[in-house]
Coordinates of C-alpha atoms in Angstrom, one line a residue:
Chain M
M77 CA -13.5 -21.9 46.3
K78 CA -16.1 -19.0 46.4
I79 CA -15.6 -16.5 44.0
A80 CA -17.0 -12.9 43.1
V81 CA -16.9 -11.4 39.8
V82 CA -17.6 -7.3 40.0
G83 CA -18.1 -6.5 36.4
L84 CA -19.9 -9.1 34.2
G85 CA -18.6 -8.3 31.2
L86 CA -16.3 -10.5 28.3
I87 CA -13.3 -11.2 30.9
G88 CA -15.5 -11.5 33.8
G89 CA -17.9 -13.6 32.6
S90 CA -15.2 -15.8 30.7
M91 CA -13.3 -16.1 33.8
A92 CA -16.5 -17.1 35.6
L93 CA -17.4 -19.9 33.1
V94 CA -13.7 -21.3 32.7
L95 CA -13.2 -21.4 36.4
K96 CA -16.6 -23.2 37.1
Q97 CA -16.1 -25.9 34.3
K98 CA -12.7 -26.5 35.8
G99 CA -13.9 -26.9 39.5
F100 CA -11.4 -23.9 40.8
A101 CA -14.7 -22.0 41.6
T102 CA -17.7 -24.1 43.7
K103 CA -20.0 -20.7 43.8
V104 CA -19.7 -17.2 41.7
Y105 CA -21.1 -14.3 43.0
G106 CA -22.0 -11.9 40.7
V107 CA -22.2 -8.3 41.1
D108 CA -23.1 -5.3 38.4
N109 CA -24.9 -1.9 38.4
Q110 CA -26.3 -3.0 35.1
E111 CA -29.7 -4.6 35.7
A112 CA -29.6 -6.3 31.9
H113 CA -26.1 -7.7 32.9
T114 CA -26.8 -9.8 35.9
K115 CA -29.9 -10.8 34.4
K116 CA -28.0 -12.3 31.5
A117 CA -25.2 -13.2 33.5
L118 CA -27.6 -15.7 35.6
E119 CA -29.9 -16.5 32.4
L120 CA -26.3 -18.3 31.6
G121 CA -25.2 -19.7 34.0
I122 CA -22.1 -17.2 34.2
V123 CA -23.2 -16.6 37.9
D124 CA -25.2 -18.4 40.9
E125 CA -26.1 -15.4 42.4
I126 CA -26.3 -12.0 42.2
T127 CA -25.5 -9.7 45.1
D128 CA -24.3 -6.6 46.0
L129 CA -20.6 -5.6 46.5
D130 CA -20.3 -5.2 50.0
K131 CA -21.8 -9.5 50.6
A132 CA -19.6 -10.3 47.8
V133 CA -16.7 -9.4 49.4
A134 CA -17.8 -10.6 52.6
V135 CA -18.6 -14.5 51.4
S136 CA -15.9 -15.0 48.9
D137 CA -12.4 -16.2 49.1
L138 CA -11.5 -14.5 45.7
V139 CA -12.9 -11.4 44.3
I140 CA -12.4 -10.6 40.7
L141 CA -12.7 -7.3 39.6
S142 CA -13.4 -6.9 35.9
A143 CA -15.1 -3.8 35.6
P144 CA -13.8 -0.7 33.8
V145 CA -10.5 0.3 34.4
S146 CA -11.6 3.7 36.2
A147 CA -14.0 1.3 38.3
C148 CA -12.0 -0.8 39.5
A149 CA -9.6 1.9 40.7
A150 CA -12.2 3.7 42.9
L151 CA -13.5 0.7 44.2
L152 CA -10.2 -1.0 45.3
P153 CA -9.3 0.9 48.5
G154 CA -12.6 0.1 50.2
I155 CA -13.0 -3.4 49.1
L156 CA -9.4 -3.9 50.6
D157 CA -10.6 -2.0 53.8
Q158 CA -13.4 -4.9 53.9
V159 CA -10.8 -7.6 53.4
E160 CA -9.7 -10.2 56.1
H161 CA -8.2 -13.1 54.3
Q162 CA -9.7 -12.5 50.8
I163 CA -7.4 -12.1 47.7
I164 CA -8.4 -9.8 45.0
L165 CA -7.6 -9.2 41.9
D166 CA -8.2 -7.1 38.9
T167 CA -7.7 -7.9 35.2
G168 CA -8.0 -3.8 34.2
S169 CA -5.9 -3.0 30.9
T170 CA -4.0 0.2 32.9
K171 CA -2.2 -1.0 36.4
M172 CA -0.4 2.0 37.5
S173 CA -4.1 4.0 38.7
L174 CA -5.2 0.8 40.6
L175 CA -1.4 0.8 41.9
E176 CA -1.3 3.7 43.3
A177 CA -5.3 3.1 44.4
A178 CA -3.8 0.2 47.0
N179 CA -0.6 1.5 47.3
G180 CA 0.5 1.8 51.4
H181 CA -3.1 0.3 52.2
T182 CA -2.3 -2.1 55.5
K183 CA -4.0 -4.9 53.6
R184 CA -2.2 -4.4 50.2
G185 CA -0.6 -7.5 50.3
R186 CA -4.0 -9.4 49.3
Y187 CA -4.3 -7.4 46.4
I188 CA -3.0 -8.6 42.7
A189 CA -2.7 -6.1 39.8
T190 CA -2.9 -8.5 36.7
H191 CA -3.9 -8.2 32.8
P192 CA -4.8 -11.4 31.1
M193 CA -4.0 -10.3 27.3
W194 CA -6.8 -11.5 25.7
G195 CA -10.1 -9.9 24.5
T196 CA -12.6 -9.4 21.5
E197 CA -14.5 -6.4 20.2
F198 CA -17.2 -7.8 21.8
S199 CA -18.5 -6.6 25.5
G200 CA -21.4 -7.8 27.8
P201 CA -22.0 -11.2 29.7
E202 CA -23.5 -12.6 26.2
A203 CA -20.0 -12.4 24.7
A204 CA -18.5 -14.8 27.6
T205 CA -16.9 -17.7 26.5
E206 CA -15.2 -20.7 28.2
L207 CA -13.2 -20.6 25.1
A208 CA -11.4 -17.8 25.7
F209 CA -7.6 -17.0 27.4
T210 CA -5.5 -20.5 26.3
G211 CA -2.3 -19.5 24.8
R212 CA -2.2 -16.0 26.0
A213 CA 0.2 -14.3 28.3
N214 CA -1.2 -12.8 31.9
V215 CA 1.1 -9.8 33.3
I216 CA 1.5 -9.9 36.6
C217 CA 2.5 -6.6 38.0
N218 CA 4.5 -5.7 41.1
A219 CA 4.2 -9.2 42.3
S220 CA 6.7 -9.0 45.1
E221 CA 4.3 -6.5 46.4
S222 CA 1.7 -8.8 46.9
D223 CA 1.4 -12.0 50.0
K224 CA 3.0 -15.2 48.6
D225 CA -0.1 -17.1 49.3
A226 CA -1.9 -14.9 47.6
L227 CA 0.4 -14.2 44.6
E228 CA 0.4 -18.0 44.5
T229 CA -3.5 -19.0 44.0
V230 CA -3.7 -16.3 41.9
E231 CA -0.7 -17.8 39.0
Q232 CA -2.8 -20.9 39.7
L233 CA -6.1 -19.4 38.4
Y234 CA -4.2 -18.2 35.5
A235 CA -2.5 -21.6 34.8
L236 CA -6.1 -22.9 34.9
L237 CA -7.0 -21.1 32.2
G238 CA -4.1 -21.4 30.2
M239 CA -2.0 -18.6 30.1
Y240 CA 1.7 -18.6 31.2
N241 CA 2.0 -15.8 33.2
V242 CA 4.5 -12.7 32.9
Y243 CA 5.9 -10.5 35.7
M244 CA 6.5 -6.6 35.1
D245 CA 6.7 -3.7 36.7
G246 CA 3.1 -1.7 36.5
K247 CA 4.6 1.5 34.9
D248 CA 6.7 -1.2 32.4
H249 CA 3.0 -2.6 31.6
D250 CA 1.3 0.6 30.7
V251 CA 4.4 1.6 28.5
H252 CA 3.8 -1.9 26.9
V253 CA 0.2 -2.0 26.6
A254 CA 0.1 1.4 24.9
Y255 CA 2.0 0.2 22.2
V256 CA 0.4 -3.3 21.9
S257 CA -2.8 -2.7 22.3
H258 CA -3.8 0.9 23.0
I259 CA -2.8 2.3 19.7
S260 CA -4.4 -0.5 17.7
H261 CA -7.7 0.5 19.0
I262 CA -7.4 4.5 18.1
T263 CA -5.8 3.6 14.4
S264 CA -9.2 1.3 14.1
F265 CA -11.5 3.7 15.8
A266 CA -10.1 6.6 13.6
L267 CA -10.1 4.3 10.3
A268 CA -13.5 3.6 10.7
N269 CA -14.3 6.8 10.9
T270 CA -12.7 7.9 7.8
V271 CA -14.3 5.6 6.0
L272 CA -17.9 6.4 7.4
E273 CA -16.9 10.1 6.8
K274 CA -15.9 9.5 3.0
E275 CA -17.6 6.6 2.1
K276 CA -21.9 7.9 2.0
E277 CA -22.3 4.8 -0.2
E278 CA -22.5 1.9 2.6
N279 CA -23.0 -0.7 -0.1
A280 CA -19.3 0.3 -1.9
I281 CA -17.9 -0.7 1.4
F282 CA -20.2 -3.5 1.5
E283 CA -19.3 -5.1 -1.7
L284 CA -15.9 -3.8 -1.7
A285 CA -14.5 -4.4 1.8
S286 CA -11.9 -7.1 2.0
A287 CA -10.5 -9.1 4.5
G288 CA -7.3 -6.7 5.1
F289 CA -9.8 -4.0 6.1
E290 CA -12.0 -6.0 8.1
S291 CA -9.0 -7.0 9.9
T292 CA -7.9 -3.2 10.6
V293 CA -11.2 -2.0 11.6
R294 CA -12.8 -4.4 13.8
L295 CA -11.8 -3.4 17.2
A296 CA -13.6 0.0 16.0
K297 CA -16.6 -2.2 17.2
S298 CA -15.3 -2.2 20.4
S299 CA -17.2 -0.6 23.4
P300 CA -16.7 3.2 24.4
A301 CA -17.7 2.3 28.2
M302 CA -14.3 0.0 28.0
W303 CA -11.9 2.1 26.3
V304 CA -12.7 6.0 27.3
P305 CA -11.6 5.0 30.9
I306 CA -8.1 3.5 29.7
F307 CA -7.4 6.3 27.3
Q308 CA -7.8 8.6 30.9
Q309 CA -6.0 6.2 32.9
N310 CA -3.1 5.5 30.4
K311 CA -3.1 9.3 28.8
E312 CA 0.4 10.1 28.8
N313 CA 1.4 7.4 27.6
V314 CA -0.7 6.6 25.2
L315 CA -0.2 10.4 23.4
D316 CA 3.4 9.6 23.1
V317 CA 2.6 6.7 20.9
L318 CA -0.4 8.4 19.0
N319 CA 2.1 11.1 18.3
E320 CA 4.7 8.6 17.1
H321 CA 1.8 7.2 14.7
I322 CA 1.2 10.2 13.1
T323 CA 4.7 11.2 12.6
Q324 CA 5.0 7.8 10.9
L325 CA 1.8 7.9 8.8
R326 CA 3.0 11.6 7.8
K327 CA 6.4 9.6 6.4
F328 CA 4.5 7.5 4.1
K329 CA 2.2 10.6 3.4
S330 CA 5.4 12.7 2.1
C331 CA 6.6 9.8 0.1
I332 CA 3.6 9.5 -1.7
E333 CA 3.5 13.1 -2.6
K334 CA 6.7 13.6 -3.6
E335 CA 6.7 10.1 -5.7
N336 CA 9.7 9.0 -3.4
W337 CA 8.9 5.3 -4.4
A338 CA 12.6 4.4 -3.5
Y339 CA 12.2 5.5 0.3
L340 CA 8.3 4.4 0.7
S341 CA 9.5 1.1 -0.2
E342 CA 12.0 0.9 2.3
L343 CA 9.4 2.4 5.1
M344 CA 7.4 -0.8 4.4
E345 CA 10.5 -3.3 4.2
H346 CA 11.3 -1.8 7.7
A347 CA 7.3 -2.5 8.6
N348 CA 7.9 -6.0 7.3
K349 CA 9.9 -6.9 10.4
I350 CA 7.3 -6.9 12.6
R351 CA 6.7 -10.7 11.0
N352 CA 9.6 -11.8 13.4
V353 CA 7.2 -10.8 16.1
L354 CA 3.9 -12.1 14.8
D355 CA 5.8 -15.6 13.6
R356 CA 7.3 -16.1 16.6
K357 CA 4.2 -16.0 18.1
A358 CA 2.1 -17.8 15.6
Chain G
M70 CA -9.5 -23.5 -22.5
K71 CA -5.7 -23.3 -22.4
I72 CA -4.7 -20.2 -19.8
A73 CA -1.7 -18.0 -19.3
V74 CA -0.7 -16.5 -16.2
V75 CA 1.5 -13.7 -16.6
G76 CA 2.8 -12.7 -12.9
L77 CA 3.0 -16.4 -10.9
G78 CA 2.3 -14.5 -7.4
L79 CA -0.1 -15.6 -4.6
I80 CA -3.4 -14.4 -7.2
G81 CA -2.5 -15.9 -10.4
G82 CA -1.0 -18.7 -8.8
S83 CA -4.6 -19.1 -6.8
M84 CA -6.8 -18.4 -9.9
A85 CA -4.4 -21.3 -11.7
L86 CA -4.7 -23.7 -9.0
V87 CA -8.7 -23.4 -8.7
L88 CA -9.3 -23.1 -12.4
K89 CA -6.9 -26.6 -13.5
Q90 CA -8.9 -28.2 -10.3
K91 CA -12.4 -27.2 -11.8
G92 CA -11.3 -28.2 -15.1
F93 CA -11.7 -24.7 -16.6
A94 CA -8.4 -24.4 -17.6
T95 CA -6.8 -27.8 -19.6
K96 CA -3.7 -26.3 -19.9
V97 CA -1.6 -23.2 -18.1
Y98 CA 1.4 -21.3 -19.7
G99 CA 3.3 -19.4 -16.9
V100 CA 5.0 -16.3 -17.4
D101 CA 7.4 -14.6 -14.5
N102 CA 10.3 -12.8 -14.7
Q103 CA 11.7 -14.1 -11.3
E104 CA 13.6 -17.4 -11.7
A105 CA 12.9 -18.2 -8.6
H106 CA 9.2 -17.9 -9.1
T107 CA 8.8 -20.1 -12.4
K108 CA 11.0 -22.8 -10.8
K109 CA 8.4 -22.5 -7.8
A110 CA 5.2 -22.5 -9.9
L111 CA 6.3 -25.6 -11.8
E112 CA 7.1 -27.4 -8.9
L113 CA 4.1 -27.3 -7.1
G114 CA 1.9 -27.7 -10.1
I115 CA 0.5 -24.3 -10.5
V116 CA 1.6 -24.2 -14.2
D117 CA 1.9 -26.7 -16.8
E118 CA 4.7 -25.0 -18.9
I119 CA 6.9 -22.0 -18.4
T120 CA 7.2 -20.0 -21.5
D121 CA 8.2 -16.1 -22.5
L122 CA 5.3 -13.3 -22.8
D123 CA 5.0 -13.7 -26.6
K124 CA 4.5 -17.4 -27.2
A125 CA 2.5 -17.4 -23.6
V126 CA -0.4 -15.2 -25.6
A127 CA -0.1 -16.6 -28.9
V128 CA -0.8 -20.0 -27.6
S129 CA -3.7 -19.5 -25.3
D130 CA -7.7 -18.3 -25.3
L131 CA -7.2 -16.6 -22.7
V132 CA -4.5 -14.3 -20.5
I133 CA -4.6 -13.7 -17.1
L134 CA -2.2 -10.6 -15.8
S135 CA -1.1 -10.9 -12.4
A136 CA 2.2 -9.1 -12.2
P137 CA 2.4 -5.8 -10.1
V138 CA 0.1 -3.2 -11.7
S139 CA 2.6 -0.9 -13.1
A140 CA 4.0 -4.1 -15.1
C141 CA 0.7 -5.0 -16.0
A142 CA -0.3 -1.6 -17.6
A143 CA 2.9 -1.0 -19.0
L144 CA 2.3 -4.4 -20.8
L145 CA -1.0 -4.2 -21.9
P146 CA -0.8 -2.4 -25.2
G147 CA 1.7 -4.7 -26.8
I148 CA -0.7 -7.7 -25.6
L149 CA -3.2 -6.4 -27.3
D150 CA -1.6 -5.6 -30.7
Q151 CA -0.4 -9.7 -30.5
V152 CA -4.3 -10.5 -29.9
E153 CA -6.7 -12.1 -32.3
H154 CA -9.5 -14.2 -30.6
Q155 CA -7.9 -14.3 -27.6
I156 CA -9.6 -12.6 -24.3
I157 CA -7.1 -10.6 -21.7
L158 CA -7.9 -10.0 -18.1
D159 CA -6.1 -8.2 -15.6
T160 CA -5.7 -8.5 -11.8
G161 CA -4.7 -5.4 -10.6
S162 CA -5.5 -3.2 -7.4
T163 CA -6.2 -0.3 -9.3
K164 CA -7.7 0.1 -12.7
M165 CA -7.2 3.4 -14.5
S166 CA -4.1 3.3 -15.6
L167 CA -5.2 -0.1 -17.1
L168 CA -8.2 1.4 -18.7
E169 CA -6.3 4.4 -20.0
A170 CA -3.5 1.8 -21.7
A171 CA -6.1 0.1 -23.1
N172 CA -7.8 3.1 -24.7
G173 CA -9.2 3.1 -28.1
H174 CA -7.1 0.0 -29.2
T175 CA -8.3 -1.8 -32.0
K176 CA -8.7 -4.7 -30.0
R177 CA -9.9 -2.8 -26.6
G178 CA -13.1 -5.0 -26.7
R179 CA -10.7 -8.6 -25.8
Y180 CA -9.0 -6.5 -22.4
I181 CA -11.8 -7.0 -19.6
A182 CA -10.3 -4.8 -16.2
T183 CA -11.4 -7.1 -13.1
H184 CA -10.1 -6.8 -9.3
P185 CA -11.2 -9.7 -7.4
M186 CA -11.5 -8.5 -3.5
W187 CA -9.1 -11.3 -1.8
G188 CA -5.8 -11.4 -0.7
T189 CA -3.5 -12.0 2.3
E190 CA -0.3 -10.3 3.6
F191 CA 1.7 -13.2 1.6
S192 CA 3.1 -13.4 -1.5
G193 CA 4.6 -15.4 -4.2
P194 CA 3.9 -19.1 -5.9
E195 CA 4.1 -20.5 -2.5
A196 CA 1.2 -18.5 -0.8
A197 CA -0.9 -19.5 -3.7
T198 CA -4.0 -21.4 -2.4
E199 CA -7.3 -23.5 -4.3
L200 CA -9.2 -22.2 -0.7
A201 CA -9.0 -18.4 -2.5
F202 CA -11.7 -16.1 -3.4
T203 CA -14.8 -17.7 -2.4
G204 CA -17.6 -15.7 -1.3
R205 CA -15.9 -12.5 -2.3
A206 CA -16.7 -10.1 -4.8
N207 CA -15.1 -9.5 -8.4
V208 CA -15.0 -6.0 -9.8
I209 CA -15.4 -5.5 -13.4
C210 CA -15.0 -2.2 -14.9
N211 CA -15.9 -0.1 -17.6
A212 CA -17.5 -3.2 -19.2
S213 CA -19.6 -2.4 -21.8
E214 CA -16.1 -1.3 -23.7
S215 CA -15.6 -5.1 -23.5
D216 CA -16.7 -7.7 -26.1
K217 CA -19.6 -9.4 -24.9
D218 CA -18.2 -13.0 -25.9
A219 CA -15.3 -12.0 -23.7
L220 CA -17.2 -10.7 -21.1
E221 CA -18.9 -13.3 -20.4
T222 CA -16.5 -16.4 -20.5
V223 CA -14.6 -13.7 -17.1
E224 CA -18.2 -13.7 -15.6
Q225 CA -18.1 -17.4 -15.5
L226 CA -14.7 -17.9 -15.0
Y227 CA -14.9 -15.7 -11.7
A228 CA -18.4 -17.5 -10.8
L229 CA -16.5 -20.7 -11.0
L230 CA -14.0 -19.2 -8.4
G231 CA -16.4 -18.8 -6.0
M232 CA -16.9 -14.8 -6.5
Y233 CA -20.0 -12.4 -7.5
N234 CA -19.1 -10.0 -10.4
V235 CA -19.7 -6.4 -9.5
Y236 CA -19.8 -3.5 -11.8
M237 CA -18.0 -0.4 -11.4
D238 CA -16.6 2.6 -13.8
G239 CA -12.8 2.4 -13.4
K240 CA -12.7 6.1 -11.7
D241 CA -15.3 5.0 -8.8
H242 CA -13.5 2.0 -8.4
D243 CA -10.3 3.6 -7.5
V244 CA -11.5 5.9 -5.1
H245 CA -13.5 2.8 -3.2
V246 CA -10.8 0.8 -2.9
A247 CA -8.3 3.5 -1.3
Y248 CA -11.0 3.8 1.2
V249 CA -11.7 0.1 1.7
S250 CA -8.0 -1.6 1.1
H251 CA -5.4 0.9 0.4
I252 CA -5.6 3.0 4.0
S253 CA -6.5 -0.4 5.8
H254 CA -2.3 -1.0 4.3
I255 CA -0.7 2.2 4.9
T256 CA -2.0 2.2 8.9
S257 CA -1.0 -1.3 9.3
F258 CA 2.5 -0.1 7.9
A259 CA 2.9 3.1 9.9
L260 CA 1.6 0.8 13.3
A261 CA 4.4 -1.4 12.5
N262 CA 7.1 1.2 12.5
T263 CA 5.5 3.2 15.0
V264 CA 5.8 -0.1 17.4
L265 CA 9.3 -0.9 16.0
E266 CA 10.5 2.6 16.7
K267 CA 9.4 2.5 20.3
E268 CA 9.6 -0.9 21.2
K269 CA 13.7 -1.9 20.9
E270 CA 12.8 -4.5 23.0
E271 CA 10.9 -7.3 20.8
N272 CA 10.0 -9.6 23.9
A273 CA 7.9 -7.3 25.3
I274 CA 5.9 -6.6 22.0
F275 CA 6.2 -10.6 21.7
E276 CA 5.2 -11.5 24.9
L277 CA 1.9 -8.6 25.3
A278 CA 0.8 -8.6 21.5
S279 CA -2.9 -9.7 21.9
A280 CA -5.0 -10.8 19.3
G281 CA -6.2 -7.1 18.5
F282 CA -2.7 -5.8 17.9
E283 CA -1.8 -9.0 15.6
S284 CA -5.1 -8.1 13.2
T285 CA -4.0 -4.2 13.1
V286 CA -0.5 -4.8 12.2
R287 CA -1.1 -8.6 10.0
L288 CA -1.1 -6.3 6.2
A289 CA 2.3 -5.0 7.6
K290 CA 4.1 -8.0 6.2
S291 CA 2.7 -7.5 2.8
S292 CA 4.8 -7.0 0.1
P293 CA 6.5 -3.7 -0.8
A294 CA 6.6 -4.9 -4.6
M295 CA 3.5 -5.3 -5.0
W296 CA 2.2 -2.1 -2.9
V297 CA 4.5 0.8 -4.4
P298 CA 2.7 0.2 -7.6
I299 CA -0.1 0.5 -6.1
F300 CA 0.4 3.3 -4.7
Q301 CA 2.0 5.2 -7.6
Q302 CA -1.1 4.3 -9.6
N303 CA -3.7 5.1 -7.1
K304 CA -1.7 8.4 -5.8
E305 CA -4.1 11.2 -5.9
N306 CA -7.0 9.1 -3.9
V307 CA -5.1 7.4 -1.5
L308 CA -3.8 10.7 -0.4
D309 CA -7.4 12.0 0.0
V310 CA -7.8 9.4 2.4
L311 CA -4.4 9.4 3.9
N312 CA -5.6 13.5 4.5
E313 CA -8.5 12.1 6.3
H314 CA -7.3 9.6 8.2
I315 CA -4.7 11.8 9.7
T316 CA -7.7 14.2 10.5
Q317 CA -9.6 11.9 12.1
L318 CA -6.7 10.5 14.5
R319 CA -6.1 14.4 15.4
K320 CA -9.4 14.4 16.9
F321 CA -8.7 11.4 19.2
K322 CA -5.5 13.3 20.1
S323 CA -6.9 16.5 20.8
C324 CA -9.6 14.3 23.3
I325 CA -7.1 13.2 24.8
E326 CA -4.8 16.1 25.8
K327 CA -8.1 18.2 26.6
E328 CA -9.4 15.4 28.5
N329 CA -12.6 16.1 26.6
W330 CA -14.4 12.4 27.5
A331 CA -17.1 12.9 26.2
Y332 CA -16.3 13.8 22.5
L333 CA -14.3 11.1 22.7
S334 CA -16.8 8.7 23.5
E335 CA -18.9 10.4 21.3
L336 CA -16.2 9.4 18.0
M337 CA -15.8 6.0 19.3
E338 CA -19.8 5.9 19.2
H339 CA -19.7 7.3 15.5
A340 CA -16.7 4.5 14.9
N341 CA -19.3 1.4 15.9
K342 CA -21.3 2.2 13.3
I343 CA -19.0 0.3 11.1
R344 CA -20.9 -2.9 12.8
N345 CA -23.2 -2.3 10.2
V346 CA -21.0 -2.7 7.6
L347 CA -19.1 -5.6 9.0
D348 CA -21.6 -7.9 10.7
R349 CA -24.1 -7.2 7.0
K350 CA -20.7 -8.9 5.8
A351 CA -20.6 -11.5 8.2

């Protein structure tokens, strides 16, 4: 199957690598508006040929949209205009703006809204890896709006990546990811700024930072070019969660200020329940 | 050398295991007020004999205080009263309360205030591991107040654990750890409560939680019995950092509310600078 990858970053690049390795992709066309990305992707063997978007859609059987989510939403209607038999999927971290962009289009059925729940704090084609995706969930949203043959091909594609498919309404997806992904990034960015603000002595951070610190600020290395559009697209849900999170932090603050150690202990015991979720996963 | 370990948890247990394996400890006496811990520590071969605190101090050459930091501070003066040639070290996450407890004691020189910068979210003797500590910093506070021979022995002990020693004033230590360790735990506990509060459907968290979520909430599994005393002892520093962190989070909130995407991007680019610290470490 001939595949076009639009946006040669961590996700698109990793998908291309694995799909080629597994024989699912016989030829990969790459599209990206950054020359550094297209050059690097060719050099690393992630794509076979660089082309423009129109040609990539015309010659491919399957188009993977893996650019920042706002760019994907802007491109989708134009791509659908051009589609005959092709299948279009996107890998964006929010789904409502894409679903709305496709809504009512005569070729709506050729589009599958997906979100593979994998990523790292690294970006660009040089971050792409064949070791990606395995064992993680891929969310498919509003599956009933897609053509059956297109849906089945995309389900097979994700199964080949070692992922299991989960089905969800797009609206629910965007609420859930605000909780299990977007807020983690905000706290991590804010934590990095907290430490950088006060700890002017970088040496002290460097020497004392333990594994716990590293795991909580790791996501602060993430790319603004990817994350600003996500917070844009999912504004209301992200604000809901952020408000709740500030409320929860204030509870900790109040306990420490008032030396209410019994309630502080209760808050932590409650937080310990997250074990049920994490340990089921492990 | 005969060693007493007071507090048979992750840190004390791991130290006993490594020091026995390296031949530094010829016999390990264990002290803990929880019978489940003493039983488990004997069973796992972490200690050779369980005894009470007075006997453990009397028969040992070196005493490791690795109970929760408030307990260590309370025990330290009584232990120093009993000391002749023995060396006492503690591994607590805050140092000022211990330094103050030892201050002015005629045997002050026999005490070394240390903080090995390693830990996990797990606790109890069953979490102890011979694979601990390597490559991490150990902080020694107010080293000039300790006897030279005692200091040298403790420096060797940490070198044997594969750690490098860093020297610091106790006051500075407590400020720095608020930034590079304590705040990470608070954000993680609060993040877990945020998600548990809103996501009543555990299945959604379970299915969608990505690696990013796991790394930011991992510390929320930590033990309240260890962490309440740390926040108690380091109250003022922790509140300073927590206030700064809430201020930083409010900046993100305000950018998203006002759709000030340019400033949001700037905040993230600033946070990206944490790479300099993390990558130097890796």
